[in-house]
Coordinates of C-alpha atoms in Angstrom, one line a residue:
Chain E
X1 CA -0.1 0.2 -0.2
X2 CA 1.1 3.7 -1.0
X3 CA 2.8 6.1 2.2
X4 CA 3.6 9.5 2.3
X5 CA 7.5 9.6 3.8
X6 CA 7.8 10.9 7.4
X7 CA 11.0 12.4 7.4
X8 CA 12.8 13.3 11.0
X9 CA 15.0 16.5 11.3
X10 CA 15.7 17.2 14.7
X11 CA 13.2 17.8 17.0
X12 CA 10.5 18.4 14.3
X13 CA 9.3 16.4 11.6
X14 CA 9.0 16.8 7.9
X15 CA 6.3 15.9 5.4
X16 CA 6.0 16.2 1.6
X17 CA 2.8 15.3 0.2
X18 CA 3.8 14.6 -3.7
X19 CA 0.6 13.3 -4.9
X20 CA -2.5 13.6 -4.5
X21 CA -4.3 12.7 -1.4
X22 CA -6.9 10.3 -1.7
X23 CA -8.9 9.6 1.5
X24 CA -7.0 6.9 3.2
X25 CA -4.2 8.0 2.1
X26 CA -5.0 11.0 4.1
X27 CA -6.2 8.6 7.2
X28 CA -3.0 6.2 6.8
X29 CA -0.9 9.4 7.0
X30 CA -2.8 11.2 9.9
X31 CA -2.4 7.7 12.2
X32 CA 0.9 7.6 10.8
X33 CA 2.5 11.1 11.9
X34 CA 0.2 10.6 15.2
X35 CA 2.3 7.6 15.9
X36 CA 5.7 9.1 14.7
X37 CA 5.4 12.3 17.1
X38 CA 4.5 10.4 20.0
X39 CA 7.3 8.3 19.3
X40 CA 10.1 10.8 18.5
X41 CA 9.2 13.1 20.8
X42 CA 8.9 15.3 18.2
X43 CA 7.8 19.8 19.0
X44 CA 7.1 19.9 15.9
X45 CA 5.6 18.8 12.3
X46 CA 6.3 21.0 8.8
X47 CA 3.9 19.5 6.2
X48 CA 4.5 20.7 2.9
X49 CA 1.9 20.9 0.1
X50 CA 3.6 22.8 -2.5
X51 CA 3.0 19.4 -4.6
X52 CA -0.9 19.6 -3.8
X53 CA -3.3 21.2 -6.3
X54 CA -6.8 19.7 -5.3
X55 CA -8.3 19.9 -2.3
X56 CA -11.8 18.4 -1.1
X57 CA -13.4 19.3 2.8
X58 CA -12.4 15.9 3.9
X59 CA -8.5 17.1 3.5
X60 CA -9.0 19.7 4.7
X61 CA -10.7 18.5 7.5
X62 CA -7.0 15.7 8.5
X63 CA -5.0 19.2 7.9
X64 CA -7.5 20.6 11.2
X65 CA -7.3 17.4 12.5
X66 CA -3.4 16.5 12.8
X67 CA -2.9 19.6 13.7
X68 CA -5.2 19.5 16.5
X69 CA -3.7 16.1 18.1
X70 CA -0.4 16.8 17.3
X71 CA -0.9 20.2 20.1
X72 CA -2.4 17.1 22.4
X73 CA 1.1 15.8 21.7
X74 CA 2.4 19.3 22.5
X75 CA 4.1 19.4 19.0
X76 CA 2.8 22.1 16.8
X77 CA 2.0 22.0 13.2
X78 CA 2.9 23.9 10.3
X79 CA 1.6 23.7 6.9
X80 CA 3.4 25.0 4.2
X81 CA 3.5 26.2 0.4
X82 CA -0.6 26.0 -0.1
X83 CA -0.6 27.2 -4.0
X84 CA -3.4 30.4 -4.1
X85 CA -5.9 27.9 -6.1
X86 CA -5.8 25.9 -2.5
X87 CA -6.6 28.5 -0.5
X88 CA -9.0 29.6 -2.1
X89 CA -11.1 26.7 -2.5
X90 CA -10.4 25.9 1.4
X91 CA -12.2 29.8 1.7
X92 CA -14.9 28.8 -0.3
X93 CA -15.5 25.1 1.6
X94 CA -15.8 27.6 5.0
X95 CA -12.5 25.7 6.4
X96 CA -10.2 28.4 7.8
X97 CA -8.3 26.2 9.8
X98 CA -8.0 28.2 12.5
X99 CA -5.5 26.3 14.6
X100 CA -2.5 25.3 11.7
X101 CA -0.2 27.4 11.8
X102 CA 1.0 28.3 7.7
X103 CA 4.1 29.6 6.1
X104 CA 5.4 30.0 2.7
X105 CA 8.0 28.0 2.2
X106 CA 9.7 25.5 4.1
X107 CA 12.4 27.6 5.3
X108 CA 10.1 30.0 6.2
X109 CA 7.9 26.9 8.6
X110 CA 11.2 25.8 9.9
X111 CA 12.0 29.3 11.4
X112 CA 8.5 29.8 13.1
X113 CA 8.7 26.4 14.2
X114 CA 12.0 27.5 16.0
X115 CA 10.4 31.2 17.2
X116 CA 7.8 29.3 18.7
X117 CA 9.4 26.3 20.0
X118 CA 13.1 27.6 20.6
X119 CA 14.5 28.7 23.6
X120 CA 11.6 29.2 25.9
X121 CA 9.1 26.9 24.5
X122 CA 7.9 26.8 28.1
X123 CA 6.0 30.4 27.0
X124 CA 5.0 29.6 23.8
X125 CA 1.1 31.8 23.8
X126 CA -1.0 30.0 21.4
X127 CA -2.8 33.7 21.1
X128 CA 0.4 35.9 20.5
X129 CA 0.7 33.9 16.6
X130 CA -0.9 36.8 15.0
X131 CA 1.9 39.4 16.1
X132 CA 4.9 37.2 16.8
Chain K
X1 CA -60.2 57.3 -55.1
X2 CA -58.8 55.5 -52.7
X3 CA -55.4 56.9 -52.0
X4 CA -53.7 54.4 -49.2
X5 CA -50.9 55.1 -47.5
X6 CA -48.4 51.7 -49.0
X7 CA -49.1 53.2 -52.0
X8 CA -48.1 57.1 -51.1
X9 CA -44.8 55.4 -49.1
X10 CA -43.8 53.0 -52.9
X11 CA -44.4 56.2 -55.2
X12 CA -42.8 58.7 -53.0
X13 CA -39.9 57.9 -51.4
X14 CA -37.5 60.4 -53.0
X15 CA -39.8 62.6 -52.0
X16 CA -40.7 61.3 -48.5
X17 CA -36.8 61.1 -47.7
X18 CA -36.1 64.8 -48.5
X19 CA -38.7 65.9 -46.2
X20 CA -37.6 64.1 -43.6
X21 CA -33.9 64.8 -44.3
X22 CA -35.0 68.7 -44.2
X23 CA -36.4 67.8 -40.9
X24 CA -33.6 65.9 -39.3
X25 CA -30.8 68.9 -40.6
X26 CA -33.0 72.6 -39.6
X27 CA -34.1 70.2 -36.1
X28 CA -32.2 70.7 -32.9
X29 CA -31.5 67.6 -31.9
X30 CA -29.0 67.5 -35.2
X31 CA -25.3 66.5 -33.6
X32 CA -23.2 67.2 -37.2
X33 CA -20.4 66.6 -34.5
X34 CA -20.9 62.8 -34.2
X35 CA -22.3 61.8 -37.9
X36 CA -21.8 63.5 -41.3
X37 CA -24.7 64.8 -43.1
X38 CA -23.9 62.1 -46.0
X39 CA -24.1 59.1 -42.8
X40 CA -27.0 60.2 -42.1
X41 CA -28.6 60.3 -45.5
X42 CA -27.8 57.1 -46.0
X43 CA -29.0 55.6 -42.9
X44 CA -32.1 57.7 -43.2
X45 CA -32.1 56.2 -46.9
X46 CA -31.2 52.5 -46.2
X47 CA -34.7 52.2 -43.7
X48 CA -36.9 54.5 -45.8
X49 CA -36.4 51.8 -48.1
X50 CA -36.5 49.0 -46.6
X51 CA -40.0 50.4 -45.3
X52 CA -41.5 50.3 -48.5
X53 CA -40.0 47.4 -49.9
X54 CA -42.0 45.7 -47.3
X55 CA -44.6 47.5 -46.0
X56 CA -48.1 45.7 -47.4
X57 CA -51.9 46.7 -46.8
X58 CA -51.9 43.9 -45.3
X59 CA -49.1 44.1 -42.5
X60 CA -49.5 47.4 -41.6
X61 CA -51.6 46.6 -39.2
X62 CA -50.4 43.7 -37.7
X63 CA -46.8 45.7 -36.1
X64 CA -45.2 42.3 -34.9
X65 CA -45.5 40.7 -38.4
X66 CA -42.2 39.2 -39.3
X67 CA -42.2 41.6 -42.7
X68 CA -41.1 43.5 -40.8
X69 CA -37.9 41.6 -39.4
X70 CA -35.2 43.9 -41.9
X71 CA -36.5 47.1 -40.9
X72 CA -35.9 46.3 -37.0
X73 CA -33.0 44.8 -37.7
X74 CA -31.9 48.2 -39.1
X75 CA -33.3 49.9 -36.1
X76 CA -31.0 48.3 -33.7
X77 CA -28.6 48.9 -36.0
X78 CA -28.9 52.6 -36.0
X79 CA -30.5 52.3 -32.6
X80 CA -27.0 50.8 -31.2
X81 CA -24.4 52.4 -33.1
X82 CA -26.5 55.5 -31.7
X83 CA -25.9 54.2 -28.2
X84 CA -22.5 54.4 -28.7
X85 CA -22.1 57.1 -30.3
X86 CA -22.6 59.0 -27.3
X87 CA -26.6 60.3 -29.0
X88 CA -28.7 61.2 -26.4
X89 CA -31.9 58.5 -25.2
X90 CA -34.5 62.3 -26.6
X91 CA -31.8 62.6 -29.9
X92 CA -32.6 58.4 -31.0
X93 CA -35.9 59.0 -30.2
X94 CA -36.7 62.9 -32.4
X95 CA -35.3 61.0 -35.7
X96 CA -37.7 58.2 -35.7
X97 CA -40.3 60.8 -35.0
X98 CA -39.1 63.0 -37.3
X99 CA -39.6 60.3 -39.8
X100 CA -43.8 60.1 -38.8
X101 CA -43.7 63.7 -39.2
X102 CA -42.5 63.8 -42.4
X103 CA -44.7 60.9 -43.3
X104 CA -47.8 63.1 -42.2
X105 CA -47.2 65.6 -43.7
X106 CA -47.2 63.7 -47.2
X107 CA -50.1 62.3 -46.2
X108 CA -51.6 65.8 -45.6
X109 CA -50.6 66.6 -48.8
X110 CA -51.7 63.3 -51.3
X111 CA -55.5 63.2 -49.9
X112 CA -56.9 66.8 -49.3
X113 CA -60.2 66.8 -49.3
X114 CA -61.1 63.3 -47.2
X115 CA -60.1 63.7 -43.9
X116 CA -62.2 60.4 -42.9
X117 CA -59.2 58.9 -45.0
X118 CA -57.0 60.7 -43.5
X119 CA -57.8 60.1 -40.6
X120 CA -57.5 56.3 -41.2
X121 CA -54.4 56.2 -43.1
X122 CA -53.0 58.3 -40.5
X123 CA -54.0 56.1 -37.5
X124 CA -52.1 53.0 -38.8
X125 CA -49.0 54.7 -39.5
X126 CA -49.1 56.1 -35.8
X127 CA -49.5 52.2 -34.5
X128 CA -46.5 51.0 -37.4
X129 CA -44.6 54.3 -36.1
X130 CA -44.9 54.3 -32.3
X131 CA -43.7 50.4 -32.5
X132 CA -41.1 51.3 -34.8
X133 CA -39.9 53.8 -31.8
X134 CA -40.4 51.5 -29.0
X135 CA -38.1 49.0 -30.9
X136 CA -35.6 52.2 -30.9
X137 CA -35.8 52.8 -27.4
X138 CA -35.6 49.2 -26.4
X139 CA -32.3 48.1 -28.7
X140 CA -31.1 51.5 -27.6
X141 CA -30.9 50.9 -24.1
X142 CA -29.9 47.8 -25.0
X143 CA -26.4 49.4 -26.1
X144 CA -26.4 52.2 -23.4
X145 CA -26.2 49.0 -21.0
X146 CA -23.4 47.1 -23.0
X147 CA -20.9 50.0 -23.0
X148 CA -22.0 50.1 -18.9
X149 CA -20.9 46.0 -18.8
X150 CA -17.9 46.9 -20.8
X151 CA -16.9 49.5 -18.4
X152 CA -17.2 47.6 -15.5
X153 CA -15.3 44.6 -16.6
X154 CA -12.6 47.1 -17.7
X155 CA -12.8 49.3 -14.2
X156 CA -12.5 45.6 -12.7
X157 CA -9.7 44.6 -14.3
X158 CA -7.7 48.0 -13.7
X159 CA -8.2 48.5 -9.9
X160 CA -6.9 46.0 -8.3
X161 CA -3.4 46.8 -7.9
X162 CA -0.6 45.1 -6.1
X163 CA 2.2 46.7 -5.4
X164 CA 5.0 45.7 -3.5
X165 CA 6.1 48.5 -1.5
X166 CA 9.4 46.8 0.6
X167 CA 11.0 43.4 0.8
X168 CA 8.5 40.9 1.6
X169 CA 5.7 43.5 2.2
X170 CA 2.6 43.7 -0.2
X171 CA 0.1 46.4 -0.3
X172 CA -2.9 46.1 -2.1
X173 CA -5.0 49.9 -2.6
X174 CA -9.2 48.7 -3.1
X175 CA -11.1 51.4 -4.8
X176 CA -15.1 51.1 -5.2
X177 CA -17.1 48.5 -3.5
X178 CA -16.4 45.2 -3.2
X179 CA -18.5 42.5 -4.7
X180 CA -18.4 38.7 -5.0
X181 CA -16.8 38.3 -8.3
X182 CA -14.4 41.7 -7.7
X183 CA -13.4 39.6 -3.7
X184 CA -12.3 36.4 -6.6
X185 CA -10.2 38.6 -8.6
X186 CA -8.8 40.9 -6.0
X187 CA -7.8 37.2 -3.7
X188 CA -6.5 36.1 -6.8
X189 CA -4.1 38.4 -7.4
X190 CA -2.6 38.9 -4.5
X191 CA -2.1 35.0 -3.2
X192 CA -0.4 35.0 -6.5
X193 CA 1.3 38.0 -5.9
X194 CA 2.1 36.1 -2.5
X195 CA 4.1 33.3 -4.5
X196 CA 6.0 35.7 -7.1
X197 CA 7.7 37.4 -4.9
X198 CA 7.8 35.4 -1.2
X199 CA 5.8 38.5 0.6
X200 CA 5.4 37.4 4.3
X201 CA 3.1 40.5 4.7
X202 CA 0.1 42.0 3.1
X203 CA -1.7 45.7 3.7
X204 CA -5.3 45.7 2.7
X205 CA -6.0 49.4 2.2
X206 CA -9.4 49.6 1.9
X207 CA -9.7 53.4 2.4
X208 CA -11.4 53.5 -1.5
X209 CA -14.4 51.9 -0.7
X210 CA -17.2 54.0 -0.2
X211 CA -19.2 51.6 2.2
X212 CA -19.0 48.5 4.2
X213 CA -21.9 46.0 5.2
X214 CA -21.8 42.2 6.4
X215 CA -21.2 41.0 3.2
X216 CA -17.9 43.3 2.2
X217 CA -16.7 42.4 5.8
X218 CA -17.6 39.0 4.6
X219 CA -15.4 39.0 2.0
X220 CA -12.7 41.6 3.4
X221 CA -12.3 38.3 5.9
X222 CA -12.0 35.3 3.1
X223 CA -9.2 37.4 1.4
X224 CA -7.5 37.9 4.6
X225 CA -8.1 33.8 5.7
X226 CA -6.9 32.6 2.5
X227 CA -4.1 34.9 2.7
X228 CA -2.8 33.5 6.3
X229 CA -3.3 30.1 4.5
X230 CA -0.9 30.8 1.9
X231 CA 1.3 31.3 4.9
X232 CA 1.4 35.1 5.4
X233 CA -0.1 37.9 7.4
X234 CA -3.2 40.5 6.9
X235 CA -2.8 43.1 8.0
X236 CA -6.4 46.0 7.0
X237 CA -5.7 49.6 6.6
X238 CA -7.6 52.7 6.1
X239 CA -10.5 52.2 8.5
X240 CA -12.5 55.6 8.2
X241 CA -14.4 56.3 11.3
X242 CA -17.7 55.9 9.3
X243 CA -16.9 52.1 8.5
X244 CA -15.6 51.7 12.4
X245 CA -19.2 52.6 13.0
X246 CA -21.3 50.9 11.1
X247 CA -18.6 47.7 11.2
X248 CA -19.1 47.8 15.3
X249 CA -23.2 48.2 14.9
X250 CA -23.4 45.5 12.2
X251 CA -21.9 42.9 14.9
X252 CA -18.7 41.8 12.4
X253 CA -16.1 40.7 14.9
X254 CA -13.0 41.9 13.2
X255 CA -10.9 41.1 16.1
X256 CA -8.3 38.4 15.1
X257 CA -7.3 40.9 11.8
X258 CA -4.7 42.6 12.3
X259 CA -7.1 46.3 12.3
X260 CA -5.2 50.1 11.1
X261 CA -6.2 53.2 10.5
X262 CA -3.6 54.8 7.7
X263 CA -1.7 52.7 5.7
X264 CA 0.8 54.5 7.1
X265 CA 0.4 53.2 10.4
X266 CA -0.1 49.3 8.8
X267 CA 3.5 49.9 7.0
X268 CA 5.2 50.9 10.4
X269 CA 3.3 47.6 11.9
X270 CA 4.8 45.3 8.8
X271 CA 8.6 47.0 9.4
X272 CA 7.4 46.2 13.1
X273 CA 7.0 42.8 11.9
X274 CA 9.8 42.3 10.2
X275 CA 12.3 43.8 12.5
X276 CA 13.5 46.7 10.4
X277 CA 13.1 50.0 11.5
X278 CA 13.2 53.8 9.7
X279 CA 15.3 56.3 11.0
X280 CA 16.5 59.9 9.8
X281 CA 19.4 60.0 7.9
X282 CA 22.8 62.5 10.0
X283 CA 21.6 65.7 8.9
X284 CA 24.4 67.5 10.7
X285 CA 27.3 65.1 8.1
X286 CA 25.1 64.5 5.7
X287 CA 23.8 68.0 4.6
X288 CA 26.9 69.7 5.2

């Protein structure tokens, strides 16, 4: 069965989605990723969706779920590289993914995670994300 | 002798055209700045010829008969081109009523004694030409509407520029009302530009938006959320006091969006987010 690789980079996990996510694949990814966060004790998850051009409400919900689940396990999720068309579709579907952090590319996502969790990770404030 | 209007029209075509043109040229609604007299003559001649060709005793009272399709076509073309050239509705209307006047004159000359027949014939004529006038008007308005629609498209095309005002900072001044189709264009332009320039802050300036109702606010919130999904922050600036009042009265929640009163303060905020500072150059040394 097809699987999406999860790479470990220090205290972060990197997932690059290169194929169109059909429902079962997305569910497998969710399970794998949460297990991986639990096993490695990762503090941050980066999901790169720059190659995804088609999105539906299910995938939007999965992304939101992953973010909430990792938060329970004390890790932050950043979705990076969303295509404009995908962003517009999600908004039209009414999914603003309010619990998910976003960044333009992997590099910026990484530095966002570092500032969130870096030197003073016990002082991370969820509400302060917009103003930094 | 029973002279009917149809016969008269066919026989006195040239005379009718002349008297109609005479009327048009002496009328105050003549616009020789928009159309030359030769063009006017050609246009009128085409119409008179077609009318004289088609009109018969049978179809004169059936104004919506398919026989008149050709005349309608000519009328539509004339009316459309007049709408585009900038004629007023009055001038276009008077053009057709001028033809009626001319035919009535002709009738009066040709049927001098029989007032009963004059009346019957003019009544038929009235019916027919009033219908022509209505059609002319309809197409005139349609022509004007096309002009308006085209202008609308042009306005929405040119009025959503996305400007890069600093490294990593985009500004999008919105002029005019935000409706759903325009929001779509604005959103697409902005998101594409974010990808192209790798900007992480977008400033949406709404000082040119005349009024914000709940629908416009919803469109703004949508744009902000889409920008956030891309991984950029969005600041709304240029909020006038009236708009602040309306937003609160309508109960719209903008509390999780960064809002600033002016573009300048939004830019300052953006500099702060990028950890940039602007400072005056050391004037003592540089100017002397």
